[in-house]
PDB file of C-alpha atoms in Angstrom:
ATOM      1  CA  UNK A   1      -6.789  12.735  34.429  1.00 91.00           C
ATOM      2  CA  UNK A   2      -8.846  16.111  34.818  1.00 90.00           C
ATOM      3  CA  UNK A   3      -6.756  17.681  33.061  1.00 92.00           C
ATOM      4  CA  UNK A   4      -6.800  15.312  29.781  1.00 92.00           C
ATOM      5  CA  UNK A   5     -10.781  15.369  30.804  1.00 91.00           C
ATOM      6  CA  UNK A   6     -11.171  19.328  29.728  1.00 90.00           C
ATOM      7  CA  UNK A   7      -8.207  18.962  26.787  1.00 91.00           C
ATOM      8  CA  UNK A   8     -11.053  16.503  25.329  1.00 89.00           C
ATOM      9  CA  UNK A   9     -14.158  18.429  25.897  1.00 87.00           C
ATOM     10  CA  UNK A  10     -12.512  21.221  24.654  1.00 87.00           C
ATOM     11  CA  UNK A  11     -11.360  19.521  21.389  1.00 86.00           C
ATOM     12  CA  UNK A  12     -13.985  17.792  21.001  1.00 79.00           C
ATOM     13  CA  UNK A  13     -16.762  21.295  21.583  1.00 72.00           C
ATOM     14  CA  UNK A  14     -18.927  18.761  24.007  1.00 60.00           C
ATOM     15  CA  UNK A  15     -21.366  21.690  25.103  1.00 52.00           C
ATOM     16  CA  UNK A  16     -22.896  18.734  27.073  1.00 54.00           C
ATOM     17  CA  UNK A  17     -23.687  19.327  30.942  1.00 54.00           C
ATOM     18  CA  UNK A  18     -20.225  18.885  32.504  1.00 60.00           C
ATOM     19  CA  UNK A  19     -22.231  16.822  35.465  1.00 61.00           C
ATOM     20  CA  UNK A  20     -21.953  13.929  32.627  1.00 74.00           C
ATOM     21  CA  UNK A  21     -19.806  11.324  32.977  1.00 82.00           C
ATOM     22  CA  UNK A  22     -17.169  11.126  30.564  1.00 88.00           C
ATOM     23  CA  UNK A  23     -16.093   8.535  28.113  1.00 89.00           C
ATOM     24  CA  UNK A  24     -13.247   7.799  25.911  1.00 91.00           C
ATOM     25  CA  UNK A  25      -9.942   5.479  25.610  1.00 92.00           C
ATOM     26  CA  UNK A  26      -6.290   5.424  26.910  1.00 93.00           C
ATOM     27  CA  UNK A  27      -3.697   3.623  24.617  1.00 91.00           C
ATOM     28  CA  UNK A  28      -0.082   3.204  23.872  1.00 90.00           C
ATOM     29  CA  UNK A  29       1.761   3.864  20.995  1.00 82.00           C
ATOM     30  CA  UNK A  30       2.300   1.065  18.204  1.00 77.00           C
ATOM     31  CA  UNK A  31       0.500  -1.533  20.718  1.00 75.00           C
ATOM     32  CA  UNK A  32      -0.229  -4.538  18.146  1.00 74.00           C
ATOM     33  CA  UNK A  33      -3.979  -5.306  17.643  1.00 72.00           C
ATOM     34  CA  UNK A  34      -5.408  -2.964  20.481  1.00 77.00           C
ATOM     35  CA  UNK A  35      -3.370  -4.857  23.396  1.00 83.00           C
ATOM     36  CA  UNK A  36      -2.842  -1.486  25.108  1.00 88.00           C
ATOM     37  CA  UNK A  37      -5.885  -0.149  24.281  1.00 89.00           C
ATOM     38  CA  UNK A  38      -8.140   0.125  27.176  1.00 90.00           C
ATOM     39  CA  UNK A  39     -11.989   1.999  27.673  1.00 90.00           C
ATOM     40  CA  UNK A  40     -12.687   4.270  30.444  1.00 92.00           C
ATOM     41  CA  UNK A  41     -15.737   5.755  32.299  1.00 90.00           C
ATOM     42  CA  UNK A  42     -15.180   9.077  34.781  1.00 90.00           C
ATOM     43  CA  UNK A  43     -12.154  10.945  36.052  1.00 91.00           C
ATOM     44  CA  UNK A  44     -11.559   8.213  38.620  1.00 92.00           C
ATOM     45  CA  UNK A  45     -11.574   5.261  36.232  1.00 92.00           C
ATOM     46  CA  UNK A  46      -9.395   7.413  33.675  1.00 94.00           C
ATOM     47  CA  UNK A  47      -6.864   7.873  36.493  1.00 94.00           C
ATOM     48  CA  UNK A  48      -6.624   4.303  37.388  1.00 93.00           C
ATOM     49  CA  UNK A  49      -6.364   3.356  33.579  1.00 93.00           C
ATOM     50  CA  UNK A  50      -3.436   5.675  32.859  1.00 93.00           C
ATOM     51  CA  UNK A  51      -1.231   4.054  36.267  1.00 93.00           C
ATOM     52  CA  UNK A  52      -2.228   0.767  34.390  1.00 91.00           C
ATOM     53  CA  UNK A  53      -1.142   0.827  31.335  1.00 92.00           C
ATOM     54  CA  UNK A  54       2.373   3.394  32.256  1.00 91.00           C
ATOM     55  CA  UNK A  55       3.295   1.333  35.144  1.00 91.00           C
ATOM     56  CA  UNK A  56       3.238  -2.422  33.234  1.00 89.00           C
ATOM     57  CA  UNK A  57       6.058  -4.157  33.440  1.00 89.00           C
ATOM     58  CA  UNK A  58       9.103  -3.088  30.349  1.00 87.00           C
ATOM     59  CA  UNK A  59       6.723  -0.440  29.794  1.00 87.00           C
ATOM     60  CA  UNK A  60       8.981   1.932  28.523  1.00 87.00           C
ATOM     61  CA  UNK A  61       6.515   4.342  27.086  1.00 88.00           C
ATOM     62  CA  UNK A  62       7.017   8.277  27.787  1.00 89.00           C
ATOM     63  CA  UNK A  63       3.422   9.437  26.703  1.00 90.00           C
ATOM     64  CA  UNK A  64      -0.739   7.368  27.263  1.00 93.00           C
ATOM     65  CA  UNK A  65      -2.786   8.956  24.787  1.00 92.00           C
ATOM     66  CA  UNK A  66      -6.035   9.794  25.636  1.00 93.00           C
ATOM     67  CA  UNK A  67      -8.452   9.728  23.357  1.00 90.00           C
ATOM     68  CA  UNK A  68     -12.712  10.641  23.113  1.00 88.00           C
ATOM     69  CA  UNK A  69     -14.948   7.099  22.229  1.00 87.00           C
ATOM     70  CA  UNK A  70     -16.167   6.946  18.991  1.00 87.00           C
ATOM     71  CA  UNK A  71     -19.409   5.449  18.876  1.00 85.00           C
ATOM     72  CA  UNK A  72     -19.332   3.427  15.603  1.00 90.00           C
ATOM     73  CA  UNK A  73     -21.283   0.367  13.559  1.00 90.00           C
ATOM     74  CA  UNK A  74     -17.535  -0.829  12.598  1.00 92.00           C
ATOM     75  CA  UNK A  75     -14.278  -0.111  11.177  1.00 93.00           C
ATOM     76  CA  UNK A  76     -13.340  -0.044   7.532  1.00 95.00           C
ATOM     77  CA  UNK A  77      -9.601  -1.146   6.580  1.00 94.00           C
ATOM     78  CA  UNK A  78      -8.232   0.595   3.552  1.00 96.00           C
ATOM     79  CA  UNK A  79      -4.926  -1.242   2.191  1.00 95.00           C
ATOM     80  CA  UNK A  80      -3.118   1.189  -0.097  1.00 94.00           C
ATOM     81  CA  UNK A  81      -0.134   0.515  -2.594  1.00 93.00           C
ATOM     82  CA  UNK A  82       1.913   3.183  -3.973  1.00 91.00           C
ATOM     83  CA  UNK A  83      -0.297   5.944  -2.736  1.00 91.00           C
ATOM     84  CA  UNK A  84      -3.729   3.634  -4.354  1.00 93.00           C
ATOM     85  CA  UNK A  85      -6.646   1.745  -3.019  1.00 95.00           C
ATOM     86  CA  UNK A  86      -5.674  -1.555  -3.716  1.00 94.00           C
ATOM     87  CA  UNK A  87      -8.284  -3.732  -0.869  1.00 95.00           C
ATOM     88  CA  UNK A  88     -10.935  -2.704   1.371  1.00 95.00           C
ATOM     89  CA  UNK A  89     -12.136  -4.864   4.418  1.00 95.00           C
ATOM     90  CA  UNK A  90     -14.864  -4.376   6.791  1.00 94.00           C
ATOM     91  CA  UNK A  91     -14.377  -5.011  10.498  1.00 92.00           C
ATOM     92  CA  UNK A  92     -15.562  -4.562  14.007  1.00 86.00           C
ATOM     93  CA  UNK A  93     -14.320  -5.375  18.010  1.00 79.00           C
ATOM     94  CA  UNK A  94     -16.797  -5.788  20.119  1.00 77.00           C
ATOM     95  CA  UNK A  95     -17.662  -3.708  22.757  1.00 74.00           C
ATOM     96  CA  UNK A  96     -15.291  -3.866  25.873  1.00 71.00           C
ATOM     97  CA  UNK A  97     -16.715  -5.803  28.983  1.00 64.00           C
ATOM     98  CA  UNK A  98     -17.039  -3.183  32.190  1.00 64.00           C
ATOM     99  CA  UNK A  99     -15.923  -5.643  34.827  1.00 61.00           C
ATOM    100  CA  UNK A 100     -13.461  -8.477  35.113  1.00 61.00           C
ATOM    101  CA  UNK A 101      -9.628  -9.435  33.961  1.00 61.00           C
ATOM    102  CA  UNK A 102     -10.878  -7.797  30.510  1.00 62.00           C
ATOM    103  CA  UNK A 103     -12.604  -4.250  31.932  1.00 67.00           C
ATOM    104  CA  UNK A 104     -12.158  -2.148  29.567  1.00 69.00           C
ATOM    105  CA  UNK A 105      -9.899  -4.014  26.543  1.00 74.00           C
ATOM    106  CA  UNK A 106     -11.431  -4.682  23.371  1.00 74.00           C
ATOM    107  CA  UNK A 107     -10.946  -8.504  22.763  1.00 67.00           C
ATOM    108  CA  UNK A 108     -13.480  -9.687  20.788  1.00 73.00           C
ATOM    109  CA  UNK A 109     -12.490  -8.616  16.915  1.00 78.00           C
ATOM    110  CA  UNK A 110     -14.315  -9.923  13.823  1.00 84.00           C
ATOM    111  CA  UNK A 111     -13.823  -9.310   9.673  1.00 90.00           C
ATOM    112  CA  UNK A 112     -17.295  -9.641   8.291  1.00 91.00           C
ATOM    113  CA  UNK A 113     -18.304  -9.666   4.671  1.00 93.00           C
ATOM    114  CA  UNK A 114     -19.612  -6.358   2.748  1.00 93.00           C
ATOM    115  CA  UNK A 115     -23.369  -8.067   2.725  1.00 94.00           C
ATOM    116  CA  UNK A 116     -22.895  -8.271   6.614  1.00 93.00           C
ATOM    117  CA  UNK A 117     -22.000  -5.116   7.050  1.00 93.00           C
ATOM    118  CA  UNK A 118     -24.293  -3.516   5.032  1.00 93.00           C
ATOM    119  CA  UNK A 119     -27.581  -5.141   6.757  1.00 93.00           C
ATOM    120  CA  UNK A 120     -25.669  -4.839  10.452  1.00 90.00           C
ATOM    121  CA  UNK A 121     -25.015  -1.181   9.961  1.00 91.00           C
ATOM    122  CA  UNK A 122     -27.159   0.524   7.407  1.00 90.00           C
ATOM    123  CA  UNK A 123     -30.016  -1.897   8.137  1.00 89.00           C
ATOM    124  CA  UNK A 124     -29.477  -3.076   4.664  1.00 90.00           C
ATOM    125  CA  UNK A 125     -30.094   0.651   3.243  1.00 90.00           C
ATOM    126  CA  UNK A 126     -27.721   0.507   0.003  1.00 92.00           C
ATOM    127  CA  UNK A 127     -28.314   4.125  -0.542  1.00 91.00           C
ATOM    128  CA  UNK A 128     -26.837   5.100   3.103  1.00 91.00           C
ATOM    129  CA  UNK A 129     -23.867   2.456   2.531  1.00 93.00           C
ATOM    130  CA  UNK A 130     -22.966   3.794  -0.488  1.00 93.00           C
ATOM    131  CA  UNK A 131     -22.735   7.451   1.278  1.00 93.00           C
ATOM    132  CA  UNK A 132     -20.708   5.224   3.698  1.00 94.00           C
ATOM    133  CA  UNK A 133     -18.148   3.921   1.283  1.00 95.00           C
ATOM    134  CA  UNK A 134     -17.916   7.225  -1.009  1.00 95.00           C
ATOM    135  CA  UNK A 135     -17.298   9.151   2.977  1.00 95.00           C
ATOM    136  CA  UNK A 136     -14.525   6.809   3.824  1.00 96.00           C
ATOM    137  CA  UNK A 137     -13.118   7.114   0.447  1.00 96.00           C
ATOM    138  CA  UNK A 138     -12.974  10.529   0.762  1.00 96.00           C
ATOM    139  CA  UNK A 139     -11.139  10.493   4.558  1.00 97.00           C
ATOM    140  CA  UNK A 140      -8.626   7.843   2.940  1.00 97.00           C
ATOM    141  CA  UNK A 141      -7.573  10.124   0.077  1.00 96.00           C
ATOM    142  CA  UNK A 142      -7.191  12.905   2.394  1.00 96.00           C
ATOM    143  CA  UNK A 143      -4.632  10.833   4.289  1.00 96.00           C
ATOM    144  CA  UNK A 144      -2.704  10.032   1.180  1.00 95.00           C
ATOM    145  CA  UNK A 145      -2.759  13.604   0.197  1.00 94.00           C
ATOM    146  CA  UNK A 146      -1.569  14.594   3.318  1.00 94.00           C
ATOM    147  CA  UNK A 147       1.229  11.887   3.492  1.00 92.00           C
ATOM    148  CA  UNK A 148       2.750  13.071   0.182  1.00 92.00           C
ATOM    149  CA  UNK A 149       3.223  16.126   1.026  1.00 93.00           C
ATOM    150  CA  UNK A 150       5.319  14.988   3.477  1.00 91.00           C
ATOM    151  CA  UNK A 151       7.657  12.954   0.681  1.00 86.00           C
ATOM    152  CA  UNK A 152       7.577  13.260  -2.739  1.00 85.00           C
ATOM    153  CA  UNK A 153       7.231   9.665  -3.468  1.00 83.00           C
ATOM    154  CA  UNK A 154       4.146   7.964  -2.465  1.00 84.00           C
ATOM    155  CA  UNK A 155       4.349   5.458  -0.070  1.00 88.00           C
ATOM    156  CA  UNK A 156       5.134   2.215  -0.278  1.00 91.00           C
ATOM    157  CA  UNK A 157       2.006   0.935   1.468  1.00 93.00           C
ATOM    158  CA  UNK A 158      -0.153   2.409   4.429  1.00 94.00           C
ATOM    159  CA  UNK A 159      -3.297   0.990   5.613  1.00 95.00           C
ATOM    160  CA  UNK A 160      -5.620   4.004   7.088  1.00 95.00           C
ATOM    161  CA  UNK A 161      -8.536   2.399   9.318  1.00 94.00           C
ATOM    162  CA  UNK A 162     -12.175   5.094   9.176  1.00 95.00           C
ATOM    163  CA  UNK A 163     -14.509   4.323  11.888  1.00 94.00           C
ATOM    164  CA  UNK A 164     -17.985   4.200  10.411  1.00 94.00           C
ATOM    165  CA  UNK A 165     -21.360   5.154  11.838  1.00 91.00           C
ATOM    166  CA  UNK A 166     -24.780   5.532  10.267  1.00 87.00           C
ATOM    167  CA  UNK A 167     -27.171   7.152  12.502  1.00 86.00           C
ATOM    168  CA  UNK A 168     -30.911   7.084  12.964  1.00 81.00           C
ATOM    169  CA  UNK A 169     -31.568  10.028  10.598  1.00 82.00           C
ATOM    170  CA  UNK A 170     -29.489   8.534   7.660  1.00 79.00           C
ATOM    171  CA  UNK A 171     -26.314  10.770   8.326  1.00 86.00           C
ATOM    172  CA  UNK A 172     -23.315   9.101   7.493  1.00 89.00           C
ATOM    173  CA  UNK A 173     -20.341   9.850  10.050  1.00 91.00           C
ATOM    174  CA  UNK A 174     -17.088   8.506   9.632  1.00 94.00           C
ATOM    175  CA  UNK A 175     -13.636   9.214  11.495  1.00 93.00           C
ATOM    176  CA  UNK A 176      -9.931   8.352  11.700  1.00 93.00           C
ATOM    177  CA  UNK A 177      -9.129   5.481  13.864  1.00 88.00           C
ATOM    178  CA  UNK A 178      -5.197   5.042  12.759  1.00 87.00           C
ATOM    179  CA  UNK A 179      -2.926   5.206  10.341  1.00 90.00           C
ATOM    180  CA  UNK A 180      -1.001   2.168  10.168  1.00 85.00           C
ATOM    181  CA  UNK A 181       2.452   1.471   9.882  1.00 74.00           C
ATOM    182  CA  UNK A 182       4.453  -0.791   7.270  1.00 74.00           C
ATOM    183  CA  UNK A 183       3.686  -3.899   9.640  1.00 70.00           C
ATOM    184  CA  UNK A 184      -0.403  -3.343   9.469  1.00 78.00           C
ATOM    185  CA  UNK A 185      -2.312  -6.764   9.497  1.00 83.00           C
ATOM    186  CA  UNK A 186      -3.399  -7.958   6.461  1.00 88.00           C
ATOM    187  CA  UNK A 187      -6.282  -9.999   7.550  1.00 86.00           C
ATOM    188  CA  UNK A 188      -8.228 -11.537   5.001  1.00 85.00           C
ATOM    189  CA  UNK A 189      -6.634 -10.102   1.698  1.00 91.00           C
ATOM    190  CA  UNK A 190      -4.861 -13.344   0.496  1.00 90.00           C
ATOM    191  CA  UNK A 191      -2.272 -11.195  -2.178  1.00 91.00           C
ATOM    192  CA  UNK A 192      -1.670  -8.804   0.682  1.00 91.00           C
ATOM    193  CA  UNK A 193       1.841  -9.822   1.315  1.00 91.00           C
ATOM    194  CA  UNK A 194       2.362 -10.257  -2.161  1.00 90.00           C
ATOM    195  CA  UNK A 195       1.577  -6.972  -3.620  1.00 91.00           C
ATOM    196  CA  UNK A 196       2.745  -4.808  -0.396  1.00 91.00           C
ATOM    197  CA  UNK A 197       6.470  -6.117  -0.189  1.00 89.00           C
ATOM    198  CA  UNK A 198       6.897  -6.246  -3.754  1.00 88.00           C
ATOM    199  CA  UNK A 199       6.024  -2.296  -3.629  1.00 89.00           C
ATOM    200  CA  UNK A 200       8.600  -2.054  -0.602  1.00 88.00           C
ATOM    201  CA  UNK A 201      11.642  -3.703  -2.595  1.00 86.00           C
ATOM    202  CA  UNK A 202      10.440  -1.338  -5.661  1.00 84.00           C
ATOM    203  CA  UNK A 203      10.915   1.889  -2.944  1.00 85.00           C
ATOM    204  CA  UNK A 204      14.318   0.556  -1.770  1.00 83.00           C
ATOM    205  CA  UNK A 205      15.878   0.389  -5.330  1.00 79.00           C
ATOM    206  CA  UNK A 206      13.942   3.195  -6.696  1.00 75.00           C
ATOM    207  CA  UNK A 207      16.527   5.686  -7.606  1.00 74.00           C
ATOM    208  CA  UNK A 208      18.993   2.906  -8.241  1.00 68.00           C
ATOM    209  CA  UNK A 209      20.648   1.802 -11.671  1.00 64.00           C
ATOM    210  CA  UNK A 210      21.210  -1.925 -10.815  1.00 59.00           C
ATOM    211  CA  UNK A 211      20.985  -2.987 -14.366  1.00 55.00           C
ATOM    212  CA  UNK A 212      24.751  -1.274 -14.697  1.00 58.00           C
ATOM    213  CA  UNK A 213      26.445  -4.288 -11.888  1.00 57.00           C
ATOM    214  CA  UNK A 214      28.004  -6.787 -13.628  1.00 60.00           C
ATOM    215  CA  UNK A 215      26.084  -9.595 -10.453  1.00 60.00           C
ATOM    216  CA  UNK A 216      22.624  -7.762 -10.696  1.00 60.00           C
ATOM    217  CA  UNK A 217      19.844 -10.342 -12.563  1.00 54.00           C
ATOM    218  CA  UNK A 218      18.765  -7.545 -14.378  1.00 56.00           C
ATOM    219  CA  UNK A 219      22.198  -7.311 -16.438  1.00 54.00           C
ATOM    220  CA  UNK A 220      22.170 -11.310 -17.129  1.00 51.00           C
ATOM    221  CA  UNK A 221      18.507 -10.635 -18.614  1.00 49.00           C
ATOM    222  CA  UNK A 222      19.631  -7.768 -20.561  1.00 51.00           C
ATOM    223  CA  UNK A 223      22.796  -9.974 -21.641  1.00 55.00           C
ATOM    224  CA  UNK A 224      20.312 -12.544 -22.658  1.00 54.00           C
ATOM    225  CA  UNK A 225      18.080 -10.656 -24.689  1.00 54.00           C
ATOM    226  CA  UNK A 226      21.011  -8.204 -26.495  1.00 61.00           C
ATOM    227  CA  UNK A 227      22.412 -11.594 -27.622  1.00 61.00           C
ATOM    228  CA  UNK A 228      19.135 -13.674 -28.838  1.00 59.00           C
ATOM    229  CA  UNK A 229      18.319 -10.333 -30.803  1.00 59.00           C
ATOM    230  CA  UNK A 230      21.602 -10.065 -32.747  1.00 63.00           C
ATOM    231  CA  UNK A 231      21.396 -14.140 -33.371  1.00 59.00           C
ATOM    232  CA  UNK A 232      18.209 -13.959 -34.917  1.00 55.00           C
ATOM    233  CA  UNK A 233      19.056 -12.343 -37.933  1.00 52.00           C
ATOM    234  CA  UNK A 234      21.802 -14.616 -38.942  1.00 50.00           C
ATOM    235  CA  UNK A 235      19.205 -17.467 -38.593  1.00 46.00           C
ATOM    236  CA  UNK A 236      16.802 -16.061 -40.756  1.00 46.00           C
ATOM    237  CA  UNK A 237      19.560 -15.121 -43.508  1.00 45.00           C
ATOM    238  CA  UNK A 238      20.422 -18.675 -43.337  1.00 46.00           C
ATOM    239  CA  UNK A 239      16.783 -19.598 -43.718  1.00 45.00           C
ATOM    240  CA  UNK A 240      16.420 -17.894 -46.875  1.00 46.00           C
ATOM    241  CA  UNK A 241      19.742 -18.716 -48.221  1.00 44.00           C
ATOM    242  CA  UNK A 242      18.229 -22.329 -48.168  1.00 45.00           C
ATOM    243  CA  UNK A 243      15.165 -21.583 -49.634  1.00 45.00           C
ATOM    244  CA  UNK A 244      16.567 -19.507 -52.629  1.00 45.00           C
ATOM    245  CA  UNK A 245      18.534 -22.455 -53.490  1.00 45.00           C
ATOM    246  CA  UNK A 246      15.694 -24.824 -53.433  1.00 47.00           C
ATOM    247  CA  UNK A 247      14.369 -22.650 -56.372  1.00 46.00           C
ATOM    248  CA  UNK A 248      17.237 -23.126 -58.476  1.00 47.00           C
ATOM    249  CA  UNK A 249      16.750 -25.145 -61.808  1.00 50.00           C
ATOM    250  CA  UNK A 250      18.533 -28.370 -62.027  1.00 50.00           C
ATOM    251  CA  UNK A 251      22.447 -27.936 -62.910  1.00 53.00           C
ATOM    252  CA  UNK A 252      22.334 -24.187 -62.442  1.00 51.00           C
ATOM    253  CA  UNK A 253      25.064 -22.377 -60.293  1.00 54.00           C
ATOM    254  CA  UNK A 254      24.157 -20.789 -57.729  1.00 51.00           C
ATOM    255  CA  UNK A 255      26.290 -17.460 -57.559  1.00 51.00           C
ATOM    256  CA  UNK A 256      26.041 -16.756 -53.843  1.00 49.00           C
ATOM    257  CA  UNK A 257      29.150 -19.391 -53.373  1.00 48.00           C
ATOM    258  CA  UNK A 258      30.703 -17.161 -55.756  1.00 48.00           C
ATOM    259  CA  UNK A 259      34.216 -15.986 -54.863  1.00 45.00           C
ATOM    260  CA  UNK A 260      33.722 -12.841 -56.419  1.00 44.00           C
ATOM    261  CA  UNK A 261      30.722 -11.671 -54.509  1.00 43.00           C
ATOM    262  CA  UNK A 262      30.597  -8.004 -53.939  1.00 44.00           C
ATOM    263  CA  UNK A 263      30.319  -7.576 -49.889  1.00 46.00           C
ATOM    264  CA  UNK A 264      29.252  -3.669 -48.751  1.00 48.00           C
ATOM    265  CA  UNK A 265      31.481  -2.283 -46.346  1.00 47.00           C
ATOM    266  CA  UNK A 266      31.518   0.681 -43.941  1.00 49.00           C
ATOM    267  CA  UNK A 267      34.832   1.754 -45.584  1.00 51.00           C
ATOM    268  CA  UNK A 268      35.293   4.320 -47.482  1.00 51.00           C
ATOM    269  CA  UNK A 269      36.720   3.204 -50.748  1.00 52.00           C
ATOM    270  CA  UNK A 270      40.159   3.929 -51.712  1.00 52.00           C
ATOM    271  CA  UNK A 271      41.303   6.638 -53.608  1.00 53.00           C
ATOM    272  CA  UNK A 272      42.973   5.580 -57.085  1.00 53.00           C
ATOM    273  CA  UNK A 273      46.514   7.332 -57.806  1.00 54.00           C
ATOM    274  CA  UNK A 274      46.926   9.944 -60.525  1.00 55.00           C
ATOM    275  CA  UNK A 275      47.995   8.364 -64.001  1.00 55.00           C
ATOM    276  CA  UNK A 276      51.686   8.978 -64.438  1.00 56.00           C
ATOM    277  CA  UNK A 277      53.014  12.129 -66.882  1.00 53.00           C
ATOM    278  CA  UNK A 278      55.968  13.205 -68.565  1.00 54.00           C
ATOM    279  CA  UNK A 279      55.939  16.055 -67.210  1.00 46.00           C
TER     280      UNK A 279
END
């Protein structure tokens, strides 16, 4: 615990008095919805937090990460599809309770409304939420960046989470909370599921012909349309074969149903023989 105390203060450049007691989180490692996630105050309580959360039982865990607390109005949720913004949410957990069955967990978590948000943590400044949004923006495309470098395709889906904080003077400060995994939570964004597994079966088959298997849908479709296209010119050659006879004058013949049409041919015509000689 002392030892992750002066890794953080370090990291972190706190030139605060070292007298001050310290503050941050423990956590494990894909815990769903901040289960393992648990606030700590002082060497002593960081100490007891890490035997906690290693020593549950099936924990099978090899690392606790230990992590500074980010003081912050909320947390905005960036959904993004094939390397793209595609939904935005604005959330917030309450502040964890310091005594009890629930010291130190966050418990309480709510998705508020962009009007909420902006009067709760800009005071209803549009100006200084604006600076908000553009800064989170900014942090999000970062990640995305960053994540395609990594692989040349963008990802399927990703859902990076920016703590935000507006301060006293104005100054917007925003930083990275987590960077989700194909499983995020989808809260309130109705077409989330939708949109994000589509774009997952689209990754799976992207560098695949399926078109060419004679069981794929995609054949049959193709099948479907070759054939309506070469029908539809015989139709409307029929169609005007009936109208051009409906213009004929009474009693004439008409000399399409003659037997000695010409019909055009690919074929090369045949060459006629030489005319006989006596020589």
């Amino acid at each position: 615990a002392g030892r992750a105390v002066d890794a953080l203060r370090l990291l972190t450049r706190d030139d605060d008095d070292e007298d001050e007691e310290p503050r941050g989180v423990c956590k494990l490692g894909y815990s769903w919805e901040a289960i393992d996630v648990k606030a700590w105050r002082g060497r002593r309580d960081l100490a007891e937090t890490l035997r906690d959360l290693a020593n549950q039982p099936g924990c099978q865990a090899e690392y606790v990460y230990v992590q500074e607390f980010v003081d912050a109005a909320g947390e905005v949720r960036s959904y993004c599809v094939d390397g793209r913004v595609e939904e935005t949410l604005w959330t917030r957990f309450d502040r964890p309770d310091d005594a009890g069955d629930d010291a130190g967990k966050f418990t309480t978590f709510h998705e508020v409304p962009r009007a909420e948000a902006l009067r709760a943590w800009c005071g209803g400044d549009e100006a200084a939420f604006a600076d908000a949004e553009k800064a989170v923006r900014s942090l999000v495309e970062d990640w995305l960046v960053w994540l395609r470098a990594l692989d040349a395709d963008p990802q399927p889906f990703v859902r990076v989470d920016v703590f935000v904080n507006v301060r006293a003077d104005g100054r917007v400060v925003v930083r990275s909370g987590e960077v989700t995994e194909l499983g995020a939570s989808f809260l309130g964004w109705a077409g989330g599921p939708a949109r994000v597994f589509e774009a997952f079966l689209r990754n799976c088959f992207r560098d695949a012909r399926c078109a060419e298997s004679e069981r794929c849908a995609c054949s049959l479709i193709a099948a479907d349309d070759t054939a309506a296209a070469a029908a539809a010119p015989k139709r409307r050659r029929k169609h005007r074969s009936k109208k051009k006879r409906k213009l004929l004058r009474p009693g004439a013949r008409d000399k399409s149903d003659d037997a000695s049409t010409v019909e055009r041919t690919d074929e090369p015509a045949a060459e006629k023989a030489p005319p006989e000689t006596n020589e």
